[in-house]
Amino acid sequence: MERENFGSRFGVLVALAGSAVGLGNLWRFPYLVGSYGGAAFIFVYIFFVFILCLPILFSEVIVGRRSHSNAYGAFKKLAPGTKWKWLGAVSVFTPIIVVSYYSVIGGWSLEYLFKACTFSFTDTSTQSQLGEMFDNFITSVWAPLFGHTLFLFLTGLVIVAGVKSGIEKFGKIMMPVLFILVVFIAIRSMTLPGAFDGLIYLFKPDFSKIDASVCSAALGQAFFSLSLGVGTMLTYASYIRKDENIAASSTYTAVSDFIFALIASCAILPAVFAFGLNPQEGPGLVFKTLPFIFSHMPLGGIVAILFFLALIVAAITSSISLYEVGVAYLVEEKHMSRKSASLVVFLIAWIMGVFCSLSFGPLSDVKILGQTIFNFFDKLSANFLMPVGGLLIVIFVGWQMKKADVIDEFTNGGSIRANNRISGFVYFMIRYICPLVVLAVFLSNLFF
Ligand code: PFF
């Protein structure tokens, strides 16, 4: 059977950007900015995204497009008979771990959309009542499990529809919708009385706040947000046609991912400041603090619905990219039909997700290396598998592949002038700088 490709340049961009823009932008980035000192964090983040992670993204995309294979097949094809296929094997399994806990939060977002639609956040609700509502919800058994199942099922539906008529079509409709939703909410938030302090917090850097913990949080976030090191960008890139400009698509992806993160922060932090609340609330910022704000601001009921809708759309476009890695592997390596492959991935991710979901309630005492199951999966992938995967992929491209092949793929056989000009620098970054910096930050994370 012939392999499917994305049908258009815009299709490639929305698929890559759809993977990148997700809970990481709307939920994780704003609370990290809030916790790590605002503009200073953003400043370090920009550096990591555009100087360090962009070449890593190029590397994944080069491997994917060059091989036109799934994450496992790619390494078998480009380095036959070597141990690199193990990196492929890990790259197939890690996204399934990520999607299992990602869909738990996706399920929370579905529940909160439902709550917003049924006007559960009222102007008489106090902050502690809304905090309690969230805690009661996530520690219960059935409601979060239902959300997790529904979210994963919706993701599976898009996957079953295929690369072009599922992933690409969904992204083409949903990414512009997402952009409009987030911009609308940001405008509402920034025009609240008192919101200006939030903007100052976001845009006026205090460089004295930059320390090792800020750097490592910013690097981890850059990896997570650009979906690096877990085979998703590689798999998507394997559906990119040979005449597309992969450097341009990757750069647009990083730029749009950053813009989304920034607009999401403008949607959230100015409102937090306008209400005199604490920006350092952490992971509860979106589910505890925002409902309080929505319930007390003009037009808040509608804004709440739009916000949770945006969160779900962003989460689904990312979770399909995670889900697709396993499906592509099963279809190409195990010769399964797309439907059966989707079912197998669904079942594995669903079972692992059940444990993650229950680890907030009945299984909260079960600890792996001192962490609850959810936190263990989250930390294992974001702090370990993603950076190690990213490190190995740049080593693969910089040291295992032939330089001529890398440059050939990056420049479409020398035919794209702009890419020819930067290819030497990009190759130098991939071969020397990226591995060293990722290794340094990774080790400092382990030991400090
Ligand atoms: N980039 C996504 C986000 O920011 O929410 C999360 C993600 C998707 C991570 C796909 C890793 C991945 F492979």
CSV table of C-alpha atoms and ligand atoms in Angstrom, one decimal:
chain,number,residue,atom,x,y,z
A,1,MET,CA,0.0,0.0,0.0
A,2,GLU,CA,1.3,3.5,-0.8
A,3,ARG,CA,2.3,5.6,2.1
A,4,GLU,CA,0.2,8.7,2.6
A,5,ASN,CA,1.6,12.2,2.6
A,6,PHE,CA,0.4,15.6,3.8
A,7,GLY,CA,-1.3,17.2,0.9
A,8,SER,CA,-0.2,20.8,1.1
A,9,ARG,CA,2.3,23.2,2.7
A,10,PHE,CA,-0.3,24.6,5.0
A,11,GLY,CA,-1.2,21.0,5.9
A,12,VAL,CA,2.4,20.3,7.0
A,13,LEU,CA,2.5,23.5,9.1
A,14,VAL,CA,-0.8,22.9,10.9
A,15,ALA,CA,0.1,19.3,11.6
A,16,LEU,CA,3.6,20.2,13.1
A,17,ALA,CA,2.3,23.2,14.9
A,18,GLY,CA,-0.8,21.3,16.0
A,19,SER,CA,1.5,18.8,17.7
A,20,ALA,CA,3.6,21.5,19.3
A,21,VAL,CA,0.8,23.8,20.5
A,22,GLY,CA,-1.1,22.0,23.3
A,23,LEU,CA,-1.5,21.8,27.0
A,24,GLY,CA,2.2,22.8,27.1
A,25,ASN,CA,1.3,26.2,25.8
A,26,LEU,CA,-2.1,26.9,27.5
A,27,TRP,CA,-1.6,25.1,30.8
A,28,ARG,CA,2.2,24.5,31.5
A,29,PHE,CA,3.9,27.6,30.0
A,30,PRO,CA,1.7,30.2,31.8
A,31,TYR,CA,2.1,28.6,35.2
A,32,LEU,CA,5.9,28.2,34.7
A,33,VAL,CA,6.1,31.9,33.7
A,34,GLY,CA,4.1,32.7,36.8
A,35,SER,CA,6.3,30.5,39.0
A,36,TYR,CA,9.7,31.4,37.6
A,37,GLY,CA,9.6,35.1,37.6
A,38,GLY,CA,7.8,36.2,34.4
A,39,ALA,CA,9.8,37.9,31.6
A,40,ALA,CA,13.2,36.5,32.8
A,41,PHE,CA,11.8,33.0,32.2
A,42,ILE,CA,10.5,33.9,28.8
A,43,PHE,CA,13.8,35.4,27.9
A,44,VAL,CA,15.7,32.2,28.7
A,45,TYR,CA,13.0,30.2,27.0
A,46,ILE,CA,13.3,32.1,23.7
A,47,PHE,CA,17.1,31.4,23.7
A,48,PHE,CA,16.5,27.7,24.2
A,49,VAL,CA,13.8,27.4,21.6
A,50,PHE,CA,15.4,29.2,18.8
A,51,ILE,CA,19.1,28.6,19.4
A,52,LEU,CA,19.1,25.1,20.8
A,53,CYS,CA,15.9,23.3,20.1
A,54,LEU,CA,15.3,24.4,16.6
A,55,PRO,CA,18.4,22.5,15.3
A,56,ILE,CA,17.0,19.4,17.3
A,57,LEU,CA,13.7,19.8,15.5
A,58,PHE,CA,15.6,20.1,12.2
A,59,SER,CA,17.3,16.8,13.1
A,60,GLU,CA,14.1,14.9,13.8
A,61,VAL,CA,12.5,16.2,10.7
A,62,ILE,CA,15.6,15.3,8.6
A,63,VAL,CA,15.5,11.7,9.9
A,64,GLY,CA,11.7,11.5,9.3
A,65,ARG,CA,11.6,12.9,5.8
A,66,ARG,CA,14.8,11.2,4.6
A,67,SER,CA,13.5,7.8,5.7
A,68,HIS,CA,9.8,8.2,4.9
A,69,SER,CA,9.3,5.6,7.7
A,70,ASN,CA,7.8,5.3,11.1
A,71,ALA,CA,10.1,6.0,14.2
A,72,TYR,CA,11.4,2.5,14.4
A,73,GLY,CA,11.7,1.8,10.7
A,74,ALA,CA,13.6,5.2,10.2
A,75,PHE,CA,16.6,4.1,12.2
A,76,LYS,CA,16.6,0.6,10.6
A,77,LYS,CA,16.6,2.2,7.2
A,78,LEU,CA,19.1,4.9,7.8
A,79,ALA,CA,21.5,2.8,9.9
A,80,PRO,CA,20.9,-0.8,9.0
A,81,GLY,CA,22.3,-3.5,11.2
A,82,THR,CA,23.2,-1.0,14.1
A,83,LYS,CA,21.9,-0.6,17.6
A,84,TRP,CA,20.2,2.6,16.6
A,85,LYS,CA,17.0,0.7,16.1
A,86,TRP,CA,16.7,0.7,19.9
A,87,LEU,CA,16.4,4.4,19.8
A,88,GLY,CA,13.5,3.8,17.4
A,89,ALA,CA,11.9,1.3,19.7
A,90,VAL,CA,12.1,3.8,22.6
A,91,SER,CA,10.7,6.5,20.3
A,92,VAL,CA,7.7,4.3,19.6
A,93,PHE,CA,7.0,3.6,23.3
A,94,THR,CA,7.6,7.0,24.9
A,95,PRO,CA,4.7,8.8,23.1
A,96,ILE,CA,2.3,6.1,24.3
A,97,ILE,CA,3.4,6.9,27.9
A,98,VAL,CA,3.0,10.6,27.3
A,99,VAL,CA,-0.4,10.2,25.6
A,100,SER,CA,-1.7,8.1,28.5
A,101,TYR,CA,-1.2,10.9,31.1
A,102,TYR,CA,-1.8,13.7,28.6
A,103,SER,CA,-5.3,12.3,28.0
A,104,VAL,CA,-6.0,12.4,31.7
A,105,ILE,CA,-5.5,16.2,31.7
A,106,GLY,CA,-7.4,16.2,28.4
A,107,GLY,CA,-10.3,14.5,30.3
A,108,TRP,CA,-10.1,17.2,33.0
A,109,SER,CA,-10.5,19.8,30.3
A,110,LEU,CA,-13.6,18.1,29.0
A,111,GLU,CA,-15.1,18.0,32.5
A,112,TYR,CA,-14.3,21.7,32.9
A,113,LEU,CA,-15.8,22.5,29.5
A,114,PHE,CA,-18.9,20.7,30.7
A,115,LYS,CA,-18.8,22.7,34.0
A,116,ALA,CA,-18.4,25.9,32.1
A,117,CYS,CA,-21.4,25.1,29.8
A,118,THR,CA,-23.6,24.3,32.8
A,119,PHE,CA,-22.5,27.5,34.6
A,120,SER,CA,-20.9,25.7,37.6
A,121,PHE,CA,-18.6,28.6,38.4
A,122,THR,CA,-20.9,31.3,39.8
A,123,ASP,CA,-20.1,34.7,41.1
A,124,THR,CA,-20.8,33.6,44.6
A,125,SER,CA,-18.1,30.9,44.4
A,126,THR,CA,-15.1,31.6,46.5
A,127,GLN,CA,-11.6,30.7,45.5
A,128,SER,CA,-11.3,28.0,48.1
A,129,GLN,CA,-14.7,26.5,46.9
A,130,LEU,CA,-13.4,26.3,43.4
A,131,GLY,CA,-10.1,24.8,44.6
A,132,GLU,CA,-12.0,22.2,46.5
A,133,MET,CA,-14.2,21.5,43.5
A,134,PHE,CA,-11.1,20.7,41.5
A,135,ASP,CA,-9.5,18.6,44.2
A,136,ASN,CA,-12.7,16.6,44.8
A,137,PHE,CA,-13.0,16.0,41.0
A,138,ILE,CA,-9.5,14.7,40.4
A,139,THR,CA,-9.4,12.5,43.5
A,140,SER,CA,-12.7,10.9,42.5
A,141,VAL,CA,-12.8,7.6,40.5
A,142,TRP,CA,-15.4,7.7,37.7
A,143,ALA,CA,-15.7,11.2,36.4
A,144,PRO,CA,-12.0,11.6,35.6
A,145,LEU,CA,-11.9,8.1,34.1
A,146,PHE,CA,-14.8,8.9,31.9
A,147,GLY,CA,-13.1,12.1,30.7
A,148,HIS,CA,-9.8,10.2,30.0
A,149,THR,CA,-11.7,7.6,28.0
A,150,LEU,CA,-13.7,10.1,26.0
A,151,PHE,CA,-10.6,12.2,25.2
A,152,LEU,CA,-8.6,9.2,24.1
A,153,PHE,CA,-11.6,8.0,22.0
A,154,LEU,CA,-11.9,11.4,20.3
A,155,THR,CA,-8.2,11.3,19.5
A,156,GLY,CA,-8.5,7.8,18.1
A,157,LEU,CA,-11.4,8.9,15.8
A,158,VAL,CA,-9.1,11.5,14.1
A,159,ILE,CA,-6.3,8.9,13.8
A,160,VAL,CA,-8.6,6.2,12.2
A,161,ALA,CA,-9.6,8.8,9.5
A,162,GLY,CA,-6.0,8.8,8.3
A,163,VAL,CA,-3.1,11.2,7.7
A,164,LYS,CA,-4.7,13.4,5.1
A,165,SER,CA,-8.4,13.2,5.9
A,166,GLY,CA,-7.9,12.9,9.6
A,167,ILE,CA,-4.8,14.6,11.0
A,168,GLU,CA,-4.3,17.2,8.3
A,169,LYS,CA,-8.0,18.1,7.9
A,170,PHE,CA,-8.6,18.4,11.6
A,171,GLY,CA,-5.6,20.6,12.0
A,172,LYS,CA,-6.6,22.9,9.1
A,173,ILE,CA,-9.9,23.6,10.7
A,174,MET,CA,-8.9,23.6,14.3
A,175,MET,CA,-5.7,25.5,14.4
A,176,PRO,CA,-7.2,28.8,13.0
A,177,VAL,CA,-10.2,28.3,15.4
A,178,LEU,CA,-7.8,27.9,18.3
A,179,PHE,CA,-5.9,31.0,17.3
A,180,ILE,CA,-9.0,33.1,17.2
A,181,LEU,CA,-10.2,31.7,20.6
A,182,VAL,CA,-7.0,32.4,22.3
A,183,VAL,CA,-6.6,35.9,20.9
A,184,PHE,CA,-10.2,36.8,21.9
A,185,ILE,CA,-9.6,35.6,25.5
A,186,ALA,CA,-6.3,37.5,25.6
A,187,ILE,CA,-7.9,40.7,24.6
A,188,ARG,CA,-10.7,40.3,27.2
A,189,SER,CA,-8.1,39.6,29.8
A,190,MET,CA,-5.8,42.5,29.0
A,191,THR,CA,-8.6,45.0,29.0
A,192,LEU,CA,-9.6,44.2,32.6
A,193,PRO,CA,-8.9,47.0,35.0
A,194,GLY,CA,-5.6,46.3,36.8
A,195,ALA,CA,-4.3,44.0,34.0
A,196,PHE,CA,-1.4,46.2,33.2
A,197,ASP,CA,0.7,44.9,36.1
A,198,GLY,CA,0.4,41.4,34.6
A,199,LEU,CA,1.8,42.7,31.3
A,200,ILE,CA,4.7,44.3,33.1
A,201,TYR,CA,5.4,41.0,34.8
A,202,LEU,CA,5.3,39.3,31.4
A,203,PHE,CA,7.4,41.7,29.4
A,204,LYS,CA,9.8,43.5,31.8
A,205,PRO,CA,12.7,41.1,32.5
A,206,ASP,CA,14.5,41.1,35.8
A,207,PHE,CA,17.7,39.3,34.8
A,208,SER,CA,18.7,38.7,38.4
A,209,LYS,CA,16.0,36.1,38.6
A,210,ILE,CA,17.8,33.8,36.1
A,211,ASP,CA,19.4,30.8,37.8
A,212,ALA,CA,20.0,27.1,37.2
A,213,SER,CA,16.5,26.1,38.1
A,214,VAL,CA,15.0,28.7,35.7
A,215,CYS,CA,17.3,27.4,32.9
A,216,SER,CA,16.4,23.8,33.4
A,217,ALA,CA,12.7,24.5,33.7
A,218,ALA,CA,12.9,26.5,30.5
A,219,LEU,CA,14.8,23.8,28.6
A,220,GLY,CA,12.4,21.1,29.8
A,221,GLN,CA,9.5,23.3,28.7
A,222,ALA,CA,11.1,23.9,25.3
A,223,PHE,CA,11.4,20.2,24.7
A,224,PHE,CA,7.9,19.5,25.8
A,225,SER,CA,6.4,22.3,23.9
A,226,LEU,CA,8.1,21.5,20.6
A,227,SER,CA,7.3,17.8,21.0
A,228,LEU,CA,10.9,16.9,20.8
A,229,GLY,CA,12.8,13.6,21.4
A,230,VAL,CA,9.9,11.2,21.3
A,231,GLY,CA,9.5,10.4,17.7
A,232,THR,CA,6.4,12.5,17.0
A,233,MET,CA,8.0,15.2,14.8
A,234,LEU,CA,10.0,12.4,13.1
A,235,THR,CA,6.8,10.5,12.3
A,236,TYR,CA,5.0,13.6,11.0
A,237,ALA,CA,8.0,14.6,9.0
A,238,SER,CA,7.9,11.2,7.3
A,239,TYR,CA,4.6,12.4,5.7
A,240,ILE,CA,6.2,15.5,4.2
A,241,ARG,CA,6.7,15.5,0.5
A,242,LYS,CA,10.3,15.7,-1.0
A,243,ASP,CA,9.7,19.1,-2.5
A,244,GLU,CA,8.7,20.8,0.7
A,245,ASN,CA,11.1,23.2,2.5
A,246,ILE,CA,11.6,21.4,5.9
A,247,ALA,CA,13.7,24.2,7.4
A,248,ALA,CA,10.9,26.7,6.7
A,249,SER,CA,8.2,24.4,8.1
A,250,SER,CA,10.2,23.7,11.2
A,251,THR,CA,11.0,27.3,11.8
A,252,TYR,CA,7.3,28.4,11.3
A,253,THR,CA,6.4,25.6,13.8
A,254,ALA,CA,8.7,27.0,16.5
A,255,VAL,CA,7.6,30.5,15.8
A,256,SER,CA,3.9,29.7,16.0
A,257,ASP,CA,4.4,27.5,19.1
A,258,PHE,CA,6.1,30.5,20.8
A,259,ILE,CA,3.4,32.9,19.7
A,260,PHE,CA,0.7,30.7,21.1
A,261,ALA,CA,2.5,30.3,24.4
A,262,LEU,CA,2.9,34.1,24.6
A,263,ILE,CA,-0.7,34.8,23.8
A,264,ALA,CA,-1.9,32.2,26.2
A,265,SER,CA,0.2,33.9,28.9
A,266,CYS,CA,-1.4,37.2,27.9
A,267,ALA,CA,-4.8,35.5,28.3
A,268,ILE,CA,-4.0,34.2,31.8
A,269,LEU,CA,-1.5,36.3,33.7
A,270,PRO,CA,-3.0,39.8,33.3
A,271,ALA,CA,-6.3,38.4,34.6
A,272,VAL,CA,-4.5,36.9,37.5
A,273,PHE,CA,-3.0,40.2,38.4
A,274,ALA,CA,-6.2,42.1,37.8
A,275,PHE,CA,-7.8,40.0,40.5
A,276,GLY,CA,-4.8,40.3,42.8
A,277,LEU,CA,-4.3,36.6,42.8
A,278,ASN,CA,-1.1,34.6,43.1
A,279,PRO,CA,0.6,33.9,39.8
A,280,GLN,CA,2.7,31.2,41.4
A,281,GLU,CA,-0.2,28.8,41.9
A,282,GLY,CA,1.5,26.1,39.7
A,283,PRO,CA,-0.4,23.4,37.9
A,284,GLY,CA,-3.7,24.5,39.5
A,285,LEU,CA,-3.5,27.9,37.8
A,286,VAL,CA,-5.8,26.9,34.9
A,287,PHE,CA,-8.2,24.7,36.8
A,288,LYS,CA,-8.4,26.5,40.1
A,289,THR,CA,-7.5,30.2,39.6
A,290,LEU,CA,-9.1,30.7,36.2
A,291,PRO,CA,-12.6,29.5,37.0
A,292,PHE,CA,-12.6,32.0,39.9
A,293,ILE,CA,-11.6,34.8,37.6
A,294,PHE,CA,-14.1,33.7,34.9
A,295,SER,CA,-16.9,33.6,37.5
A,296,HIS,CA,-16.1,37.2,38.6
A,297,MET,CA,-15.5,39.0,35.3
A,298,PRO,CA,-17.8,40.6,32.8
A,299,LEU,CA,-18.5,38.1,29.9
A,300,GLY,CA,-16.8,35.5,32.1
A,301,GLY,CA,-19.3,32.7,31.4
A,302,ILE,CA,-18.6,32.8,27.7
A,303,VAL,CA,-14.9,33.3,28.1
A,304,ALA,CA,-14.8,30.2,30.4
A,305,ILE,CA,-16.5,28.1,27.7
A,306,LEU,CA,-14.2,29.4,25.0
A,307,PHE,CA,-11.1,28.9,27.1
A,308,PHE,CA,-11.8,25.2,27.9
A,309,LEU,CA,-12.8,24.6,24.3
A,310,ALA,CA,-9.4,26.0,23.3
A,311,LEU,CA,-7.7,23.9,25.8
A,312,ILE,CA,-9.4,20.7,24.4
A,313,VAL,CA,-8.7,21.6,20.8
A,314,ALA,CA,-5.0,22.3,21.5
A,315,ALA,CA,-4.8,19.1,23.5
A,316,ILE,CA,-6.3,16.9,20.8
A,317,THR,CA,-4.1,18.2,18.0
A,318,SER,CA,-1.1,17.3,20.2
A,319,SER,CA,-2.4,13.9,21.4
A,320,ILE,CA,-3.1,12.8,17.8
A,321,SER,CA,0.6,13.3,17.1
A,322,LEU,CA,1.5,11.2,20.0
A,323,TYR,CA,-1.0,8.5,19.1
A,324,GLU,CA,0.2,8.4,15.5
A,325,VAL,CA,3.7,7.3,16.3
A,326,GLY,CA,2.5,3.9,17.6
A,327,VAL,CA,-0.1,3.5,14.8
A,328,ALA,CA,2.5,4.2,12.1
A,329,TYR,CA,4.8,1.7,13.7
A,330,LEU,CA,2.1,-1.1,13.9
A,331,VAL,CA,0.9,-0.4,10.4
A,332,GLU,CA,4.3,-0.4,8.7
A,333,GLU,CA,6.3,-2.9,10.8
A,334,LYS,CA,3.6,-5.3,12.0
A,335,HIS,CA,1.4,-4.9,8.9
A,336,MET,CA,-1.8,-4.2,10.8
A,337,SER,CA,-4.7,-2.2,9.4
A,338,ARG,CA,-5.0,1.4,10.6
A,339,LYS,CA,-8.1,0.5,12.5
A,340,SER,CA,-6.6,-2.4,14.4
A,341,ALA,CA,-3.4,-0.4,15.1
A,342,SER,CA,-5.5,2.4,16.5
A,343,LEU,CA,-7.3,0.0,18.7
A,344,VAL,CA,-4.1,-1.5,20.1
A,345,VAL,CA,-2.6,1.9,20.9
A,346,PHE,CA,-5.9,3.0,22.4
A,347,LEU,CA,-6.0,0.0,24.7
A,348,ILE,CA,-2.4,0.3,25.9
A,349,ALA,CA,-2.7,4.1,26.5
A,350,TRP,CA,-6.1,3.7,28.1
A,351,ILE,CA,-4.9,1.1,30.6
A,352,MET,CA,-1.8,3.2,31.6
A,353,GLY,CA,-4.0,6.3,31.7
A,354,VAL,CA,-6.4,4.6,34.1
A,355,PHE,CA,-3.5,4.1,36.6
A,356,CYS,CA,-2.4,7.7,36.1
A,357,SER,CA,-5.9,9.0,36.7
A,358,LEU,CA,-6.5,6.9,39.8
A,359,SER,CA,-3.1,8.0,41.2
A,360,PHE,CA,-4.8,11.3,42.2
A,361,GLY,CA,-7.3,9.3,44.3
A,362,PRO,CA,-7.5,5.7,45.4
A,363,LEU,CA,-4.0,4.9,44.2
A,364,SER,CA,-2.4,8.0,45.6
A,365,ASP,CA,-0.3,5.9,48.0
A,366,VAL,CA,1.2,3.8,45.3
A,367,LYS,CA,4.7,5.3,44.7
A,368,ILE,CA,7.3,4.5,42.0
A,369,LEU,CA,10.7,5.9,43.0
A,370,GLY,CA,8.9,8.1,45.5
A,371,GLN,CA,6.5,9.6,43.0
A,372,THR,CA,2.8,9.0,42.3
A,373,ILE,CA,2.1,7.1,39.1
A,374,PHE,CA,1.1,10.3,37.2
A,375,ASN,CA,4.1,12.2,38.4
A,376,PHE,CA,6.4,9.3,37.7
A,377,PHE,CA,5.2,9.1,34.0
A,378,ASP,CA,5.3,12.9,33.7
A,379,LYS,CA,8.9,13.1,35.1
A,380,LEU,CA,10.1,10.0,33.3
A,381,SER,CA,9.1,11.4,30.0
A,382,ALA,CA,9.7,15.1,30.3
A,383,ASN,CA,12.8,15.0,32.4
A,384,PHE,CA,14.4,11.8,31.2
A,385,LEU,CA,13.1,10.3,27.9
A,386,MET,CA,12.6,13.5,26.0
A,387,PRO,CA,16.0,15.1,26.7
A,388,VAL,CA,17.8,11.7,26.2
A,389,GLY,CA,15.8,11.1,23.0
A,390,GLY,CA,16.7,14.6,21.8
A,391,LEU,CA,20.3,14.1,22.7
A,392,LEU,CA,20.5,10.8,20.8
A,393,ILE,CA,18.7,12.1,17.7
A,394,VAL,CA,21.3,15.0,17.3
A,395,ILE,CA,24.1,12.5,17.9
A,396,PHE,CA,22.5,10.3,15.2
A,397,VAL,CA,22.2,13.1,12.7
A,398,GLY,CA,25.5,14.8,13.6
A,399,TRP,CA,27.7,11.7,14.0
A,400,GLN,CA,26.0,8.6,12.4
A,401,MET,CA,24.5,10.0,9.2
A,402,LYS,CA,26.8,11.2,6.4
A,403,LYS,CA,27.2,15.0,6.4
A,404,ALA,CA,26.4,15.1,2.7
A,405,ASP,CA,23.1,13.3,3.3
A,406,VAL,CA,22.1,15.6,6.1
A,407,ILE,CA,22.8,18.7,4.0
A,408,ASP,CA,21.1,17.1,1.0
A,409,GLU,CA,18.0,16.6,3.0
A,410,PHE,CA,18.1,20.0,4.6
A,411,THR,CA,18.5,21.8,1.3
A,412,ASN,CA,16.4,19.6,-1.0
A,413,GLY,CA,19.5,18.5,-2.9
A,414,GLY,CA,21.0,22.1,-2.8
A,415,SER,CA,18.0,23.6,-4.5
A,416,ILE,CA,16.9,25.9,-1.7
A,417,ARG,CA,19.2,28.8,-1.6
A,418,ALA,CA,18.4,30.1,1.9
A,419,ASN,CA,18.9,26.7,3.4
A,420,ASN,CA,22.2,26.3,1.6
A,421,ARG,CA,23.4,29.4,3.3
A,422,ILE,CA,22.6,28.3,6.8
A,423,SER,CA,23.3,24.6,6.4
A,424,GLY,CA,26.9,24.8,7.6
A,425,PHE,CA,25.9,26.6,10.8
A,426,VAL,CA,23.0,24.3,11.5
A,427,TYR,CA,25.2,21.2,11.0
A,428,PHE,CA,27.8,22.7,13.4
A,429,MET,CA,25.0,23.2,16.0
A,430,ILE,CA,23.7,19.7,15.6
A,431,ARG,CA,27.1,18.1,15.7
A,432,TYR,CA,28.7,20.0,18.6
A,433,ILE,CA,26.6,22.5,20.5
A,434,CYS,CA,23.3,20.9,20.9
A,435,PRO,CA,24.6,17.6,22.3
A,436,LEU,CA,26.9,19.4,24.8
A,437,VAL,CA,24.2,21.8,26.1
A,438,VAL,CA,21.5,19.2,26.4
A,439,LEU,CA,23.9,16.9,28.2
A,440,ALA,CA,25.0,19.7,30.5
A,441,VAL,CA,21.5,20.7,31.4
A,442,PHE,CA,20.4,17.1,31.7
A,443,LEU,CA,23.2,16.1,34.1
A,444,SER,CA,22.8,19.3,36.1
A,445,ASN,CA,19.1,18.2,36.5
A,446,LEU,CA,20.1,14.8,37.7
A,447,PHE,CA,22.6,15.9,40.3
A,448,PHE,CA,21.4,19.2,41.6
B,1,PFF,N1,3.9,19.8,22.6
B,1,PFF,C1,2.7,19.4,23.3
B,1,PFF,C2,2.3,20.5,24.2
B,1,PFF,O1,2.9,21.5,24.2
B,1,PFF,O2,1.3,20.3,24.8
B,1,PFF,C3,3.0,18.1,24.1
B,1,PFF,C4,3.7,17.0,23.4
B,1,PFF,C5,3.1,16.5,22.2
B,1,PFF,C6,4.8,16.5,23.9
B,1,PFF,C7,3.7,15.6,21.5
B,1,PFF,C8,5.5,15.5,23.2
B,1,PFF,C9,5.0,15.1,22.0
B,1,PFF,F1,5.6,14.1,21.3
